[in-house]
PDB file of C-alpha atoms in Angstrom:
ATOM      1  CA  MET R   1      68.531  32.127 186.399  1.00  0.00           C
ATOM      2  CA  LYS R   2      68.694  35.917 186.639  1.00  0.00           C
ATOM      3  CA  LYS R   3      72.180  35.971 185.100  1.00  0.00           C
ATOM      4  CA  ILE R   4      71.057  33.789 182.198  1.00  0.00           C
ATOM      5  CA  LEU R   5      68.048  35.975 181.425  1.00  0.00           C
ATOM      6  CA  ILE R   6      70.138  39.138 181.590  1.00  0.00           C
ATOM      7  CA  PHE R   7      72.747  37.685 179.267  1.00  0.00           C
ATOM      8  CA  ILE R   8      70.131  36.506 176.764  1.00  0.00           C
ATOM      9  CA  LEU R   9      68.557  39.961 176.788  1.00  0.00           C
ATOM     10  CA  ILE R  10      71.839  41.769 176.178  1.00  0.00           C
ATOM     11  CA  GLY R  11      73.830  39.191 174.229  1.00  0.00           C
ATOM     12  CA  LEU R  12      71.061  38.203 171.833  1.00  0.00           C
ATOM     13  CA  GLY R  13      68.798  41.233 172.072  1.00  0.00           C
ATOM     14  CA  ASN R  14      70.812  43.318 169.658  1.00  0.00           C
ATOM     15  CA  TYR R  15      70.994  43.624 165.908  1.00  0.00           C
ATOM     16  CA  TRP R  16      74.757  43.187 165.727  1.00  0.00           C
ATOM     17  CA  ILE R  17      74.970  39.551 166.814  1.00  0.00           C
ATOM     18  CA  TRP R  18      72.531  38.462 164.120  1.00  0.00           C
ATOM     19  CA  ARG R  19      74.548  40.244 161.447  1.00  0.00           C
ATOM     20  CA  ILE R  20      77.608  38.421 162.776  1.00  0.00           C
ATOM     21  CA  PHE R  21      75.807  35.070 162.598  1.00  0.00           C
ATOM     22  CA  GLU R  22      74.789  35.847 159.019  1.00  0.00           C
ATOM     23  CA  THR R  23      78.461  36.282 158.182  1.00  0.00           C
ATOM     24  CA  SER R  24      79.783  33.221 160.008  1.00  0.00           C
ATOM     25  CA  LEU R  25      78.293  30.726 162.447  1.00  0.00           C
ATOM     26  CA  ILE R  26      81.704  30.083 164.011  1.00  0.00           C
ATOM     27  CA  LEU R  27      82.330  33.793 164.447  1.00  0.00           C
ATOM     28  CA  GLY R  28      78.921  34.289 166.037  1.00  0.00           C
ATOM     29  CA  LEU R  29      79.379  31.393 168.455  1.00  0.00           C
ATOM     30  CA  SER R  30      82.858  32.632 169.344  1.00  0.00           C
ATOM     31  CA  CYS R  31      81.426  36.057 170.170  1.00  0.00           C
ATOM     32  CA  ILE R  32      78.679  34.600 172.348  1.00  0.00           C
ATOM     33  CA  ILE R  33      80.954  32.206 174.254  1.00  0.00           C
ATOM     34  CA  ALA R  34      83.608  34.902 174.725  1.00  0.00           C
ATOM     35  CA  SER R  35      80.900  37.220 176.059  1.00  0.00           C
ATOM     36  CA  VAL R  36      79.748  34.551 178.513  1.00  0.00           C
ATOM     37  CA  GLY R  37      83.317  33.959 179.644  1.00  0.00           C
ATOM     38  CA  LEU R  38      84.088  37.641 180.166  1.00  0.00           C
ATOM     39  CA  SER R  39      80.765  38.261 181.908  1.00  0.00           C
ATOM     40  CA  ASN R  40      81.448  35.477 184.386  1.00  0.00           C
ATOM     41  CA  TYR R  41      85.061  36.559 184.806  1.00  0.00           C
ATOM     42  CA  LEU R  42      83.929  39.994 185.957  1.00  0.00           C
ATOM     43  CA  ILE R  43      81.736  38.310 188.564  1.00  0.00           C
ATOM     44  CA  ASN R  44      83.891  35.369 189.666  1.00  0.00           C
ATOM     45  CA  ASN R  45      87.398  36.430 188.589  1.00  0.00           C
ATOM     46  CA  LYS R  46      88.320  32.847 187.704  1.00  0.00           C
ATOM     47  CA  ARG R  47      91.519  32.500 185.705  1.00  0.00           C
ATOM     48  CA  TYR R  48      90.221  29.765 183.397  1.00  0.00           C
ATOM     49  CA  LEU R  49      87.426  32.084 182.237  1.00  0.00           C
ATOM     50  CA  LEU R  50      89.980  34.681 181.191  1.00  0.00           C
ATOM     51  CA  ILE R  51      92.035  32.053 179.355  1.00  0.00           C
ATOM     52  CA  LEU R  52      88.960  30.717 177.546  1.00  0.00           C
ATOM     53  CA  SER R  53      87.833  34.205 176.569  1.00  0.00           C
ATOM     54  CA  SER R  54      91.333  35.138 175.408  1.00  0.00           C
ATOM     55  CA  ALA R  55      91.502  32.073 173.156  1.00  0.00           C
ATOM     56  CA  LEU R  56      88.142  32.930 171.619  1.00  0.00           C
ATOM     57  CA  LEU R  57      89.191  36.543 171.109  1.00  0.00           C
ATOM     58  CA  VAL R  58      92.202  35.266 169.180  1.00  0.00           C
ATOM     59  CA  ILE R  59      89.841  33.292 166.936  1.00  0.00           C
ATOM     60  CA  ILE R  60      87.677  36.376 166.430  1.00  0.00           C
ATOM     61  CA  GLY R  61      90.778  38.433 165.699  1.00  0.00           C
ATOM     62  CA  LEU R  62      91.913  35.926 163.076  1.00  0.00           C
ATOM     63  CA  PHE R  63      88.614  36.388 161.255  1.00  0.00           C
ATOM     64  CA  GLN R  64      89.443  40.078 161.034  1.00  0.00           C
ATOM     65  CA  ILE R  65      93.126  39.765 160.208  1.00  0.00           C
ATOM     66  CA  LYS R  66      92.670  37.300 157.348  1.00  0.00           C
ATOM     67  CA  LYS R  67      90.830  40.001 155.388  1.00  0.00           C
ATOM     68  CA  PHE R  68      93.347  42.707 156.237  1.00  0.00           C
ATOM     69  CA  ASP R  69      95.232  44.333 153.366  1.00  0.00           C
ATOM     70  CA  ILE R  70      98.240  46.440 154.384  1.00  0.00           C
ATOM     71  CA  ARG R  71      97.756  48.560 151.267  1.00  0.00           C
ATOM     72  CA  SER R  72      94.442  49.774 152.636  1.00  0.00           C
ATOM     73  CA  PHE R  73      96.287  50.982 155.723  1.00  0.00           C
ATOM     74  CA  THR R  74      99.035  52.934 153.983  1.00  0.00           C
ATOM     75  CA  GLY R  75      97.372  53.836 150.697  1.00  0.00           C
ATOM     76  CA  THR R  76      95.741  57.200 150.112  1.00  0.00           C
ATOM     77  CA  SER R  77      92.894  58.373 147.934  1.00  0.00           C
ATOM     78  CA  ALA R  78      93.129  61.343 145.572  1.00  0.00           C
ATOM     79  CA  LEU R  79      91.285  63.496 148.100  1.00  0.00           C
ATOM     80  CA  GLU R  80      93.632  62.443 150.906  1.00  0.00           C
ATOM     81  CA  ARG R  81      96.702  63.132 148.759  1.00  0.00           C
ATOM     82  CA  ASP R  82      95.385  66.593 147.991  1.00  0.00           C
ATOM     83  CA  PHE R  83      94.869  67.210 151.714  1.00  0.00           C
ATOM     84  CA  ILE R  84      98.401  65.976 152.472  1.00  0.00           C
ATOM     85  CA  ASP R  85      99.867  68.260 149.802  1.00  0.00           C
ATOM     86  CA  LYS R  86      98.157  71.248 151.384  1.00  0.00           C
ATOM     87  CA  ARG R  87      99.497  70.332 154.825  1.00  0.00           C
ATOM     88  CA  MET R  88     103.018  69.872 153.476  1.00  0.00           C
ATOM     89  CA  ARG R  89     103.138  73.502 152.394  1.00  0.00           C
ATOM     90  CA  LEU R  90     102.946  74.501 156.045  1.00  0.00           C
ATOM     91  CA  TYR R  91     106.260  72.831 156.923  1.00  0.00           C
ATOM     92  CA  PRO R  92     109.494  74.868 156.838  1.00  0.00           C
ATOM     93  CA  SER R  93     111.443  71.963 155.324  1.00  0.00           C
ATOM     94  CA  PRO R  94     110.367  69.674 152.443  1.00  0.00           C
ATOM     95  CA  ARG R  95     112.347  66.818 154.007  1.00  0.00           C
ATOM     96  CA  VAL R  96     110.494  67.159 157.310  1.00  0.00           C
ATOM     97  CA  ALA R  97     107.199  67.446 155.447  1.00  0.00           C
ATOM     98  CA  HIS R  98     107.948  64.238 153.559  1.00  0.00           C
ATOM     99  CA  TRP R  99     108.812  62.311 156.718  1.00  0.00           C
ATOM    100  CA  LEU R 100     105.791  63.517 158.653  1.00  0.00           C
ATOM    101  CA  GLU R 101     103.209  63.395 155.886  1.00  0.00           C
ATOM    102  CA  GLN R 102     104.171  61.134 152.983  1.00  0.00           C
ATOM    103  CA  ARG R 103     106.089  58.256 154.505  1.00  0.00           C
ATOM    104  CA  PRO R 104     104.015  55.031 154.735  1.00  0.00           C
ATOM    105  CA  GLU R 105     104.823  54.858 158.445  1.00  0.00           C
ATOM    106  CA  ALA R 106     103.411  58.342 159.017  1.00  0.00           C
ATOM    107  CA  ILE R 107     100.285  57.588 157.001  1.00  0.00           C
ATOM    108  CA  ALA R 108      99.790  54.343 158.936  1.00  0.00           C
ATOM    109  CA  PHE R 109     100.219  56.158 162.254  1.00  0.00           C
ATOM    110  CA  TYR R 110      97.661  58.834 161.407  1.00  0.00           C
ATOM    111  CA  ARG R 111      95.239  56.212 160.119  1.00  0.00           C
ATOM    112  CA  PHE R 112      95.685  54.118 163.256  1.00  0.00           C
ATOM    113  CA  THR R 113      95.000  57.187 165.395  1.00  0.00           C
ATOM    114  CA  ASP R 114      91.833  57.978 163.447  1.00  0.00           C
ATOM    115  CA  ASN R 115      90.717  54.355 163.594  1.00  0.00           C
ATOM    116  CA  SER R 116      91.271  54.243 167.351  1.00  0.00           C
ATOM    117  CA  GLY R 117      88.970  57.215 167.743  1.00  0.00           C
ATOM    118  CA  GLU R 118      86.269  55.391 165.805  1.00  0.00           C
ATOM    119  CA  VAL R 119      86.688  52.154 167.761  1.00  0.00           C
ATOM    120  CA  LEU R 120      86.294  54.060 171.041  1.00  0.00           C
ATOM    121  CA  ASP R 121      83.355  56.129 169.815  1.00  0.00           C
ATOM    122  CA  PHE R 122      80.151  55.121 171.627  1.00  0.00           C
ATOM    123  CA  ASN R 123      78.104  56.500 168.743  1.00  0.00           C
ATOM    124  CA  TYR R 124      79.376  53.693 166.522  1.00  0.00           C
ATOM    125  CA  TYR R 125      77.848  51.045 168.778  1.00  0.00           C
ATOM    126  CA  PHE R 126      74.674  52.710 170.021  1.00  0.00           C
ATOM    127  CA  PHE R 127      73.675  55.434 167.546  1.00  0.00           C
ATOM    128  CA  ALA R 128      74.542  54.064 164.084  1.00  0.00           C
ATOM    129  CA  ASN R 129      77.757  56.124 164.117  1.00  0.00           C
ATOM    130  CA  HIS R 130      75.818  59.404 164.076  1.00  0.00           C
ATOM    131  CA  PRO R 131      76.988  62.118 163.465  1.00  0.00           C
ATOM    132  CA  ARG R 132      80.129  60.533 161.935  1.00  0.00           C
ATOM    133  CA  GLU R 133      78.441  58.427 159.278  1.00  0.00           C
ATOM    134  CA  ARG R 134      80.924  57.097 156.729  1.00  0.00           C
ATOM    135  CA  ALA R 135      80.484  57.507 153.002  1.00  0.00           C
ATOM    136  CA  ALA R 136      79.473  54.368 151.076  1.00  0.00           C
ATOM    137  CA  VAL R 137      78.835  52.488 154.343  1.00  0.00           C
ATOM    138  CA  THR R 138      75.421  51.336 155.538  1.00  0.00           C
ATOM    139  CA  GLU R 139      75.548  52.290 159.198  1.00  0.00           C
ATOM    140  CA  TYR R 140      73.312  50.625 161.756  1.00  0.00           C
ATOM    141  CA  ALA R 141      73.012  50.699 165.544  1.00  0.00           C
ATOM    142  CA  LYS R 142      74.793  47.629 166.851  1.00  0.00           C
ATOM    143  CA  PHE R 143      72.977  47.886 170.175  1.00  0.00           C
ATOM    144  CA  PRO R 144      69.784  49.719 171.168  1.00  0.00           C
ATOM    145  CA  TRP R 145      70.590  53.186 172.502  1.00  0.00           C
ATOM    146  CA  PHE R 146      69.209  52.323 175.948  1.00  0.00           C
ATOM    147  CA  TYR R 147      71.994  49.750 176.377  1.00  0.00           C
ATOM    148  CA  LEU R 148      74.476  52.614 176.695  1.00  0.00           C
ATOM    149  CA  PRO R 149      73.789  53.393 180.404  1.00  0.00           C
ATOM    150  CA  PRO R 150      74.308  49.746 181.473  1.00  0.00           C
ATOM    151  CA  PHE R 151      77.520  49.629 179.443  1.00  0.00           C
ATOM    152  CA  LEU R 152      78.844  52.807 181.051  1.00  0.00           C
ATOM    153  CA  GLY R 153      77.766  51.527 184.457  1.00  0.00           C
ATOM    154  CA  GLY R 154      79.616  48.262 183.907  1.00  0.00           C
ATOM    155  CA  LEU R 155      82.707  50.112 182.729  1.00  0.00           C
ATOM    156  CA  TYR R 156      82.637  52.276 185.846  1.00  0.00           C
ATOM    157  CA  LEU R 157      82.134  49.337 188.208  1.00  0.00           C
ATOM    158  CA  SER R 158      84.882  47.290 186.582  1.00  0.00           C
ATOM    159  CA  LEU R 159      87.375  50.162 186.731  1.00  0.00           C
ATOM    160  CA  LYS R 160      86.727  50.557 190.452  1.00  0.00           C
ATOM    161  CA  GLN R 161      88.074  47.070 191.145  1.00  0.00           C
ATOM    162  CA  LYS R 162      91.801  46.437 190.729  1.00  0.00           C
ATOM    163  CA  ARG R 163      91.190  42.728 190.214  1.00  0.00           C
ATOM    164  CA  ASN R 164      89.796  43.534 186.751  1.00  0.00           C
ATOM    165  CA  LEU R 165      93.119  44.834 185.423  1.00  0.00           C
ATOM    166  CA  LYS R 166      93.599  41.813 183.141  1.00  0.00           C
ATOM    167  CA  PHE R 167      90.112  42.298 181.740  1.00  0.00           C
ATOM    168  CA  HIS R 168      90.918  45.881 180.791  1.00  0.00           C
ATOM    169  CA  LEU R 169      94.285  44.930 179.326  1.00  0.00           C
ATOM    170  CA  LEU R 170      92.433  42.437 177.153  1.00  0.00           C
ATOM    171  CA  PHE R 171      89.967  45.162 176.225  1.00  0.00           C
ATOM    172  CA  MET R 172      92.848  47.443 175.207  1.00  0.00           C
ATOM    173  CA  PHE R 173      94.299  44.626 173.118  1.00  0.00           C
ATOM    174  CA  ALA R 174      90.965  44.262 171.311  1.00  0.00           C
ATOM    175  CA  VAL R 175      90.848  48.007 170.631  1.00  0.00           C
ATOM    176  CA  VAL R 176      94.416  48.088 169.273  1.00  0.00           C
ATOM    177  CA  VAL R 177      93.892  45.095 166.975  1.00  0.00           C
ATOM    178  CA  THR R 178      90.590  46.477 165.725  1.00  0.00           C
ATOM    179  CA  ALA R 179      92.093  49.905 165.058  1.00  0.00           C
ATOM    180  CA  ALA R 180      94.983  48.326 163.174  1.00  0.00           C
ATOM    181  CA  VAL R 181      92.843  46.001 161.058  1.00  0.00           C
ATOM    182  CA  TYR R 182      89.748  48.238 160.745  1.00  0.00           C
ATOM    183  CA  PRO R 183      87.317  45.509 159.633  1.00  0.00           C
ATOM    184  CA  ASN R 184      84.497  46.348 157.256  1.00  0.00           C
ATOM    185  CA  GLU R 185      80.764  46.197 157.813  1.00  0.00           C
ATOM    186  CA  PRO R 186      78.438  44.413 158.338  1.00  0.00           C
ATOM    187  CA  VAL R 187      80.549  42.667 160.991  1.00  0.00           C
ATOM    188  CA  GLY R 188      82.538  45.772 161.853  1.00  0.00           C
ATOM    189  CA  PHE R 189      84.516  46.027 165.080  1.00  0.00           C
ATOM    190  CA  VAL R 190      83.408  42.575 166.180  1.00  0.00           C
ATOM    191  CA  LEU R 191      86.351  42.063 168.536  1.00  0.00           C
ATOM    192  CA  VAL R 192      84.789  44.678 170.816  1.00  0.00           C
ATOM    193  CA  PHE R 193      81.399  42.920 170.902  1.00  0.00           C
ATOM    194  CA  PRO R 194      82.155  40.597 173.876  1.00  0.00           C
ATOM    195  CA  PHE R 195      83.317  43.536 175.984  1.00  0.00           C
ATOM    196  CA  VAL R 196      80.214  45.627 175.355  1.00  0.00           C
ATOM    197  CA  VAL R 197      77.997  42.660 176.222  1.00  0.00           C
ATOM    198  CA  SER R 198      79.968  41.566 179.289  1.00  0.00           C
ATOM    199  CA  LEU R 199      80.221  45.065 180.778  1.00  0.00           C
ATOM    200  CA  SER R 200      76.529  45.733 180.174  1.00  0.00           C
ATOM    201  CA  ALA R 201      75.533  42.409 181.733  1.00  0.00           C
ATOM    202  CA  TYR R 202      77.886  43.025 184.659  1.00  0.00           C
ATOM    203  CA  SER R 203      76.203  46.349 185.346  1.00  0.00           C
ATOM    204  CA  VAL R 204      72.664  44.988 185.163  1.00  0.00           C
ATOM    205  CA  ASN R 205      73.579  42.029 187.392  1.00  0.00           C
ATOM    206  CA  ASN R 206      74.882  44.450 190.008  1.00  0.00           C
ATOM    207  CA  TYR R 207      71.874  46.732 190.027  1.00  0.00           C
ATOM    208  CA  VAL R 208      69.000  44.308 189.429  1.00  0.00           C
ATOM    209  CA  LYS R 209      68.247  42.253 192.520  1.00  0.00           C
TER     210      LYS R 209
END
């Protein structure tokens, strides 16, 4: 009973899940069930829970990928092109400057690196992305700020146990896919949602007797 109450509090007691449900019922249910599976996997370490959660994460990922446009990943705005031109003047060779600054592969790499930083930024999830608010984006706190300590506690506890390696590999997969696709609001980095919920619930379950 305690586990159920804790999960309801964390899994449903946040603004993000309701924005997800507004976007898609299937996506919302997938997030909730994946969160339940990962939460129980951290406690019981049952293989079938990891398989179930992985399948649901694939479904969630497909929701993100279907809206992905490669041009948004390699294209540049006028402001970005101006910034690139200024950086290119610092290179000793125009050919090197072109390869490291103007090639689509280079642009994609830099964008992926920037996106990864955003996906791993706690402020995005708990503080409405402050102080890195994005222009033309309505930022909102996905989780209440006081959920951050339980999340960090769950992350710490899970890293202490070697048996959770597959969980963290799955987490890394979610981060990489999210950084590559960079989904828009209001759903945002929804592939990370089950991990925030499961780690937070794992922490609270360990400390609340």
